[in-house]
PDB file of C-alpha atoms in Angstrom:
ATOM      1  CA  UNK A   2     102.621 106.135 118.334  1.00 68.00           C
ATOM      2  CA  UNK A   3     102.794 108.351 121.416  1.00 89.00           C
ATOM      3  CA  UNK A   4      99.081 109.140 121.457  1.00 96.00           C
ATOM      4  CA  UNK A   5      96.236 106.696 120.986  1.00 97.00           C
ATOM      5  CA  UNK A   6      93.458 109.170 121.729  1.00 98.00           C
ATOM      6  CA  UNK A   7      93.061 112.483 119.908  1.00 98.00           C
ATOM      7  CA  UNK A   8      90.320 114.648 121.403  1.00 98.00           C
ATOM      8  CA  UNK A   9      88.870 117.727 119.734  1.00 98.00           C
ATOM      9  CA  UNK A  10      86.948 120.771 120.829  1.00 97.00           C
ATOM     10  CA  UNK A  11      84.113 121.614 118.400  1.00 97.00           C
ATOM     11  CA  UNK A  12      83.511 125.364 118.067  1.00 95.00           C
ATOM     12  CA  UNK A  13      86.441 127.155 116.478  1.00 94.00           C
ATOM     13  CA  UNK A  14      88.307 123.876 116.024  1.00 96.00           C
ATOM     14  CA  UNK A  15      86.225 121.475 113.944  1.00 98.00           C
ATOM     15  CA  UNK A  16      83.502 123.832 112.779  1.00 97.00           C
ATOM     16  CA  UNK A  17      83.239 127.581 112.276  1.00 96.00           C
ATOM     17  CA  UNK A  18      80.388 128.729 114.499  1.00 94.00           C
ATOM     18  CA  UNK A  19      81.629 132.167 115.543  1.00 94.00           C
ATOM     19  CA  UNK A  20      79.307 134.152 113.274  1.00 96.00           C
ATOM     20  CA  UNK A  21      76.267 132.106 114.314  1.00 96.00           C
ATOM     21  CA  UNK A  22      77.062 132.101 118.040  1.00 95.00           C
ATOM     22  CA  UNK A  23      77.802 135.820 118.347  1.00 97.00           C
ATOM     23  CA  UNK A  24      75.006 137.088 116.102  1.00 98.00           C
ATOM     24  CA  UNK A  25      72.404 134.873 117.766  1.00 98.00           C
ATOM     25  CA  UNK A  26      73.654 136.043 121.172  1.00 97.00           C
ATOM     26  CA  UNK A  27      73.447 139.695 120.095  1.00 98.00           C
ATOM     27  CA  UNK A  28      69.849 139.108 119.013  1.00 98.00           C
ATOM     28  CA  UNK A  29      69.049 137.311 122.267  1.00 98.00           C
ATOM     29  CA  UNK A  30      70.506 139.995 124.541  1.00 97.00           C
ATOM     30  CA  UNK A  31      68.805 142.725 122.513  1.00 97.00           C
ATOM     31  CA  UNK A  32      65.430 141.006 122.877  1.00 97.00           C
ATOM     32  CA  UNK A  33      65.914 140.498 126.619  1.00 96.00           C
ATOM     33  CA  UNK A  34      67.363 143.885 127.578  1.00 95.00           C
ATOM     34  CA  UNK A  35      66.513 146.254 124.749  1.00 95.00           C
ATOM     35  CA  UNK A  36      70.206 147.076 124.419  1.00 94.00           C
ATOM     36  CA  UNK A  37      72.316 145.798 121.523  1.00 97.00           C
ATOM     37  CA  UNK A  38      75.800 144.657 122.625  1.00 96.00           C
ATOM     38  CA  UNK A  39      78.866 145.061 120.422  1.00 97.00           C
ATOM     39  CA  UNK A  40      80.167 141.980 118.586  1.00 95.00           C
ATOM     40  CA  UNK A  41      83.648 142.275 120.082  1.00 93.00           C
ATOM     41  CA  UNK A  42      82.266 142.445 123.619  1.00 95.00           C
ATOM     42  CA  UNK A  43      80.681 138.998 123.266  1.00 96.00           C
ATOM     43  CA  UNK A  44      83.677 137.057 121.953  1.00 92.00           C
ATOM     44  CA  UNK A  45      84.398 135.892 125.504  1.00 91.00           C
ATOM     45  CA  UNK A  46      81.382 133.578 125.084  1.00 93.00           C
ATOM     46  CA  UNK A  47      83.219 131.448 122.517  1.00 90.00           C
ATOM     47  CA  UNK A  48      84.442 128.284 124.195  1.00 85.00           C
ATOM     48  CA  UNK A  49      82.394 128.336 127.397  1.00 91.00           C
ATOM     49  CA  UNK A  50      78.919 126.981 128.060  1.00 93.00           C
ATOM     50  CA  UNK A  51      75.941 129.072 127.049  1.00 95.00           C
ATOM     51  CA  UNK A  52      74.774 129.020 130.656  1.00 95.00           C
ATOM     52  CA  UNK A  53      78.060 130.483 131.889  1.00 95.00           C
ATOM     53  CA  UNK A  54      78.034 133.108 129.131  1.00 96.00           C
ATOM     54  CA  UNK A  55      74.554 134.267 130.112  1.00 97.00           C
ATOM     55  CA  UNK A  56      75.557 134.333 133.785  1.00 96.00           C
ATOM     56  CA  UNK A  57      78.503 136.580 132.974  1.00 96.00           C
ATOM     57  CA  UNK A  58      76.123 138.820 131.004  1.00 96.00           C
ATOM     58  CA  UNK A  59      73.889 138.953 134.097  1.00 95.00           C
ATOM     59  CA  UNK A  60      70.824 137.667 132.261  1.00 96.00           C
ATOM     60  CA  UNK A  61      68.129 137.393 134.984  1.00 94.00           C
ATOM     61  CA  UNK A  62      66.421 134.211 133.746  1.00 96.00           C
ATOM     62  CA  UNK A  63      69.118 131.879 132.444  1.00 97.00           C
ATOM     63  CA  UNK A  64      66.781 129.085 131.321  1.00 96.00           C
ATOM     64  CA  UNK A  65      64.612 131.508 129.365  1.00 97.00           C
ATOM     65  CA  UNK A  66      67.736 133.093 127.906  1.00 97.00           C
ATOM     66  CA  UNK A  67      69.001 129.695 126.737  1.00 96.00           C
ATOM     67  CA  UNK A  68      65.625 128.883 125.195  1.00 96.00           C
ATOM     68  CA  UNK A  69      65.620 132.156 123.280  1.00 98.00           C
ATOM     69  CA  UNK A  70      69.254 131.741 122.247  1.00 97.00           C
ATOM     70  CA  UNK A  71      68.501 128.251 120.868  1.00 95.00           C
ATOM     71  CA  UNK A  72      65.682 129.713 118.771  1.00 96.00           C
ATOM     72  CA  UNK A  73      67.874 132.527 117.460  1.00 97.00           C
ATOM     73  CA  UNK A  74      70.756 130.143 116.752  1.00 95.00           C
ATOM     74  CA  UNK A  75      68.556 128.323 114.227  1.00 95.00           C
ATOM     75  CA  UNK A  76      68.360 131.543 112.198  1.00 97.00           C
ATOM     76  CA  UNK A  77      72.098 131.335 111.592  1.00 97.00           C
ATOM     77  CA  UNK A  78      72.364 127.551 111.182  1.00 94.00           C
ATOM     78  CA  UNK A  79      73.134 127.920 107.486  1.00 95.00           C
ATOM     79  CA  UNK A  80      76.386 129.776 108.273  1.00 96.00           C
ATOM     80  CA  UNK A  81      77.908 126.858 110.223  1.00 96.00           C
ATOM     81  CA  UNK A  82      80.430 124.774 108.255  1.00 96.00           C
ATOM     82  CA  UNK A  83      83.451 122.565 108.984  1.00 98.00           C
ATOM     83  CA  UNK A  84      86.760 124.375 108.596  1.00 97.00           C
ATOM     84  CA  UNK A  85      88.534 123.645 105.329  1.00 97.00           C
ATOM     85  CA  UNK A  86      90.507 120.415 105.587  1.00 98.00           C
ATOM     86  CA  UNK A  87      88.819 119.105 108.743  1.00 98.00           C
ATOM     87  CA  UNK A  88      86.952 116.235 107.080  1.00 98.00           C
ATOM     88  CA  UNK A  89      90.126 115.038 105.337  1.00 98.00           C
ATOM     89  CA  UNK A  90      92.067 115.312 108.604  1.00 98.00           C
ATOM     90  CA  UNK A  91      89.531 113.243 110.542  1.00 98.00           C
ATOM     91  CA  UNK A  92      89.328 110.643 107.776  1.00 98.00           C
ATOM     92  CA  UNK A  93      93.118 110.225 107.814  1.00 97.00           C
ATOM     93  CA  UNK A  94      93.360 109.954 111.604  1.00 97.00           C
ATOM     94  CA  UNK A  95      90.430 107.534 111.739  1.00 97.00           C
ATOM     95  CA  UNK A  96      91.942 105.362 109.001  1.00 97.00           C
ATOM     96  CA  UNK A  97      95.282 105.369 110.807  1.00 96.00           C
ATOM     97  CA  UNK A  98      93.575 103.812 113.836  1.00 96.00           C
ATOM     98  CA  UNK A  99      93.427 106.682 116.312  1.00 97.00           C
ATOM     99  CA  UNK A 100      90.560 106.803 118.786  1.00 98.00           C
ATOM    100  CA  UNK A 101      88.933 110.164 118.115  1.00 98.00           C
ATOM    101  CA  UNK A 102      86.906 111.962 120.749  1.00 98.00           C
ATOM    102  CA  UNK A 103      85.118 115.218 121.455  1.00 98.00           C
ATOM    103  CA  UNK A 104      85.050 117.362 124.580  1.00 98.00           C
ATOM    104  CA  UNK A 105      82.804 120.368 124.046  1.00 97.00           C
ATOM    105  CA  UNK A 106      81.050 123.097 125.995  1.00 95.00           C
ATOM    106  CA  UNK A 107      77.977 122.492 123.860  1.00 95.00           C
ATOM    107  CA  UNK A 108      74.974 120.865 125.462  1.00 94.00           C
ATOM    108  CA  UNK A 109      74.022 117.545 123.849  1.00 97.00           C
ATOM    109  CA  UNK A 110      71.037 119.220 122.205  1.00 94.00           C
ATOM    110  CA  UNK A 111      73.363 121.803 120.638  1.00 94.00           C
ATOM    111  CA  UNK A 112      75.760 119.050 119.556  1.00 96.00           C
ATOM    112  CA  UNK A 113      72.896 117.327 117.753  1.00 96.00           C
ATOM    113  CA  UNK A 114      71.636 120.557 116.161  1.00 92.00           C
ATOM    114  CA  UNK A 115      74.923 122.225 115.183  1.00 92.00           C
ATOM    115  CA  UNK A 116      77.381 119.382 114.666  1.00 96.00           C
ATOM    116  CA  UNK A 117      75.686 116.132 113.714  1.00 96.00           C
ATOM    117  CA  UNK A 118      74.103 117.457 110.471  1.00 96.00           C
ATOM    118  CA  UNK A 119      77.586 118.219 109.099  1.00 97.00           C
ATOM    119  CA  UNK A 120      78.437 114.523 108.753  1.00 97.00           C
ATOM    120  CA  UNK A 121      81.500 114.441 111.019  1.00 98.00           C
ATOM    121  CA  UNK A 122      80.053 112.630 114.044  1.00 98.00           C
ATOM    122  CA  UNK A 123      80.795 109.201 112.523  1.00 98.00           C
ATOM    123  CA  UNK A 124      84.512 109.630 113.210  1.00 98.00           C
ATOM    124  CA  UNK A 125      84.128 109.959 116.981  1.00 98.00           C
ATOM    125  CA  UNK A 126      83.711 107.079 119.407  1.00 97.00           C
ATOM    126  CA  UNK A 127      83.497 109.100 122.641  1.00 98.00           C
ATOM    127  CA  UNK A 128      81.752 112.446 123.117  1.00 98.00           C
ATOM    128  CA  UNK A 129      81.556 114.536 126.286  1.00 98.00           C
ATOM    129  CA  UNK A 130      79.108 117.451 126.260  1.00 98.00           C
ATOM    130  CA  UNK A 131      78.348 120.103 128.870  1.00 96.00           C
ATOM    131  CA  UNK A 132      75.477 117.990 130.205  1.00 96.00           C
ATOM    132  CA  UNK A 133      77.923 115.244 131.203  1.00 97.00           C
ATOM    133  CA  UNK A 134      79.772 117.147 133.945  1.00 97.00           C
ATOM    134  CA  UNK A 135      78.922 119.534 136.760  1.00 97.00           C
ATOM    135  CA  UNK A 136      82.102 121.561 136.244  1.00 97.00           C
ATOM    136  CA  UNK A 137      83.085 122.839 132.807  1.00 95.00           C
ATOM    137  CA  UNK A 138      86.124 124.256 131.022  1.00 95.00           C
ATOM    138  CA  UNK A 139      88.545 125.579 132.197  1.00 95.00           C
ATOM    139  CA  UNK A 140      88.024 123.007 134.983  1.00 97.00           C
ATOM    140  CA  UNK A 141      89.570 119.583 134.265  1.00 98.00           C
ATOM    141  CA  UNK A 142      86.232 117.770 134.728  1.00 98.00           C
ATOM    142  CA  UNK A 143      85.236 117.431 131.021  1.00 98.00           C
ATOM    143  CA  UNK A 144      88.549 115.877 129.998  1.00 98.00           C
ATOM    144  CA  UNK A 145      88.656 113.676 133.088  1.00 98.00           C
ATOM    145  CA  UNK A 146      85.173 112.470 132.157  1.00 98.00           C
ATOM    146  CA  UNK A 147      86.461 111.686 128.679  1.00 98.00           C
ATOM    147  CA  UNK A 148      89.402 109.679 130.057  1.00 98.00           C
ATOM    148  CA  UNK A 149      87.060 107.625 132.213  1.00 98.00           C
ATOM    149  CA  UNK A 150      84.540 107.102 129.428  1.00 98.00           C
ATOM    150  CA  UNK A 151      87.152 106.144 126.812  1.00 98.00           C
ATOM    151  CA  UNK A 152      89.340 104.185 129.237  1.00 98.00           C
ATOM    152  CA  UNK A 153      92.257 106.397 128.209  1.00 98.00           C
ATOM    153  CA  UNK A 154      95.170 107.782 130.208  1.00 98.00           C
ATOM    154  CA  UNK A 155      96.567 111.345 130.248  1.00 97.00           C
ATOM    155  CA  UNK A 156      99.855 110.016 128.853  1.00 97.00           C
ATOM    156  CA  UNK A 157      98.356 108.655 125.630  1.00 97.00           C
ATOM    157  CA  UNK A 158      95.820 111.447 125.038  1.00 98.00           C
ATOM    158  CA  UNK A 159      96.081 114.862 123.388  1.00 98.00           C
ATOM    159  CA  UNK A 160      93.438 117.581 123.327  1.00 98.00           C
ATOM    160  CA  UNK A 161      93.180 119.964 120.368  1.00 97.00           C
ATOM    161  CA  UNK A 162      91.292 123.241 120.770  1.00 95.00           C
ATOM    162  CA  UNK A 163      91.335 126.925 119.950  1.00 92.00           C
ATOM    163  CA  UNK A 164      90.708 128.833 123.178  1.00 90.00           C
ATOM    164  CA  UNK A 165      92.372 129.672 126.469  1.00 89.00           C
ATOM    165  CA  UNK A 166      89.622 127.638 128.175  1.00 92.00           C
ATOM    166  CA  UNK A 167      90.716 124.570 126.208  1.00 94.00           C
ATOM    167  CA  UNK A 168      94.359 124.762 127.204  1.00 94.00           C
ATOM    168  CA  UNK A 169      93.455 125.444 130.839  1.00 95.00           C
ATOM    169  CA  UNK A 170      91.204 122.377 130.813  1.00 97.00           C
ATOM    170  CA  UNK A 171      93.992 120.255 129.308  1.00 98.00           C
ATOM    171  CA  UNK A 172      96.617 121.587 131.723  1.00 97.00           C
ATOM    172  CA  UNK A 173      94.362 120.956 134.713  1.00 97.00           C
ATOM    173  CA  UNK A 174      93.765 117.394 133.497  1.00 98.00           C
ATOM    174  CA  UNK A 175      97.462 116.724 132.874  1.00 98.00           C
ATOM    175  CA  UNK A 176      96.948 116.218 129.149  1.00 98.00           C
ATOM    176  CA  UNK A 177      99.073 117.512 126.265  1.00 98.00           C
ATOM    177  CA  UNK A 178      97.513 120.268 124.181  1.00 97.00           C
ATOM    178  CA  UNK A 179      97.577 121.274 120.529  1.00 96.00           C
ATOM    179  CA  UNK A 180      96.462 124.791 119.589  1.00 94.00           C
ATOM    180  CA  UNK A 181      94.294 125.066 116.464  1.00 94.00           C
ATOM    181  CA  UNK A 182      95.484 128.368 115.051  1.00 92.00           C
ATOM    182  CA  UNK A 183      92.946 128.529 112.207  1.00 93.00           C
ATOM    183  CA  UNK A 184      90.036 129.202 114.533  1.00 78.00           C
ATOM    184  CA  UNK A 185      91.521 130.629 117.691  1.00 68.00           C
ATOM    185  CA  UNK A 186      90.473 133.917 119.232  1.00 61.00           C
ATOM    186  CA  UNK A 187      93.560 134.373 121.371  1.00 64.00           C
ATOM    187  CA  UNK A 188      95.240 137.756 121.001  1.00 60.00           C
ATOM    188  CA  UNK A 189      98.379 136.700 122.888  1.00 64.00           C
ATOM    189  CA  UNK A 190     100.215 133.435 122.169  1.00 67.00           C
ATOM    190  CA  UNK A 191      99.669 130.745 124.785  1.00 77.00           C
ATOM    191  CA  UNK A 192     101.881 127.848 125.753  1.00 85.00           C
ATOM    192  CA  UNK A 193     100.939 124.639 123.962  1.00 93.00           C
ATOM    193  CA  UNK A 194     102.712 121.377 123.199  1.00 95.00           C
ATOM    194  CA  UNK A 195     101.920 121.770 119.494  1.00 95.00           C
ATOM    195  CA  UNK A 196     100.783 124.576 117.217  1.00 93.00           C
ATOM    196  CA  UNK A 197      98.750 123.628 114.164  1.00 94.00           C
ATOM    197  CA  UNK A 198      98.314 126.268 111.455  1.00 93.00           C
ATOM    198  CA  UNK A 199      95.963 124.093 109.409  1.00 96.00           C
ATOM    199  CA  UNK A 200      94.095 120.803 109.926  1.00 97.00           C
ATOM    200  CA  UNK A 201      96.565 119.259 107.476  1.00 97.00           C
ATOM    201  CA  UNK A 202      99.338 119.946 110.000  1.00 97.00           C
ATOM    202  CA  UNK A 203      97.548 117.583 112.399  1.00 97.00           C
ATOM    203  CA  UNK A 204      97.348 114.943 109.678  1.00 96.00           C
ATOM    204  CA  UNK A 205     101.041 115.302 108.882  1.00 96.00           C
ATOM    205  CA  UNK A 206     102.075 115.160 112.537  1.00 95.00           C
ATOM    206  CA  UNK A 207     100.058 112.124 113.588  1.00 94.00           C
ATOM    207  CA  UNK A 208      99.879 109.969 110.465  1.00 89.00           C
ATOM    208  CA  UNK A 209     103.644 109.991 109.928  1.00 79.00           C
ATOM    209  CA  UNK A 210     104.672 108.990 113.449  1.00 65.00           C
TER     210      UNK A 210
END
């Protein structure tokens, strides 16, 4: 098999968090500023760290903003679910012997709160969260940290994600990229090594090699 390591983004790739992320951010910004932002104007926040999102929104106290956002996120926790077919995909890849990993812009605390309760964490041997690197997507640092942690090489690793930040991170790290089309928020097509319409397409591609 060409790849030994298959690395996934979380939000918009493994689990559907868009509704929870954007609505909790709307509530947070409204509470801080008194002004209610439009849903569409906050979609840029999907795929980057919460800290960077709040910086771009010019929130004066980032730490307080993150604290409030974490509280508001809990109100929408019930809306977060794995995308259809993800569990079956991971089970197949895991059974086939691939080393599965995660590189996410979530802080470890968010990973534990949003992702672990869904029962998918057992498939992954190496996880890199926002806390693990100084630089974040689209910088190569998160994927380079993964390679070091997993003892993998760019040649035998592929990263699967849904955002422009993900492909930029992969490109900067010299790693092949697969675009998850079921969750992506990209209006214009971007260059990827593979395009996956459904999680089952990943299963088909990598369990039949």
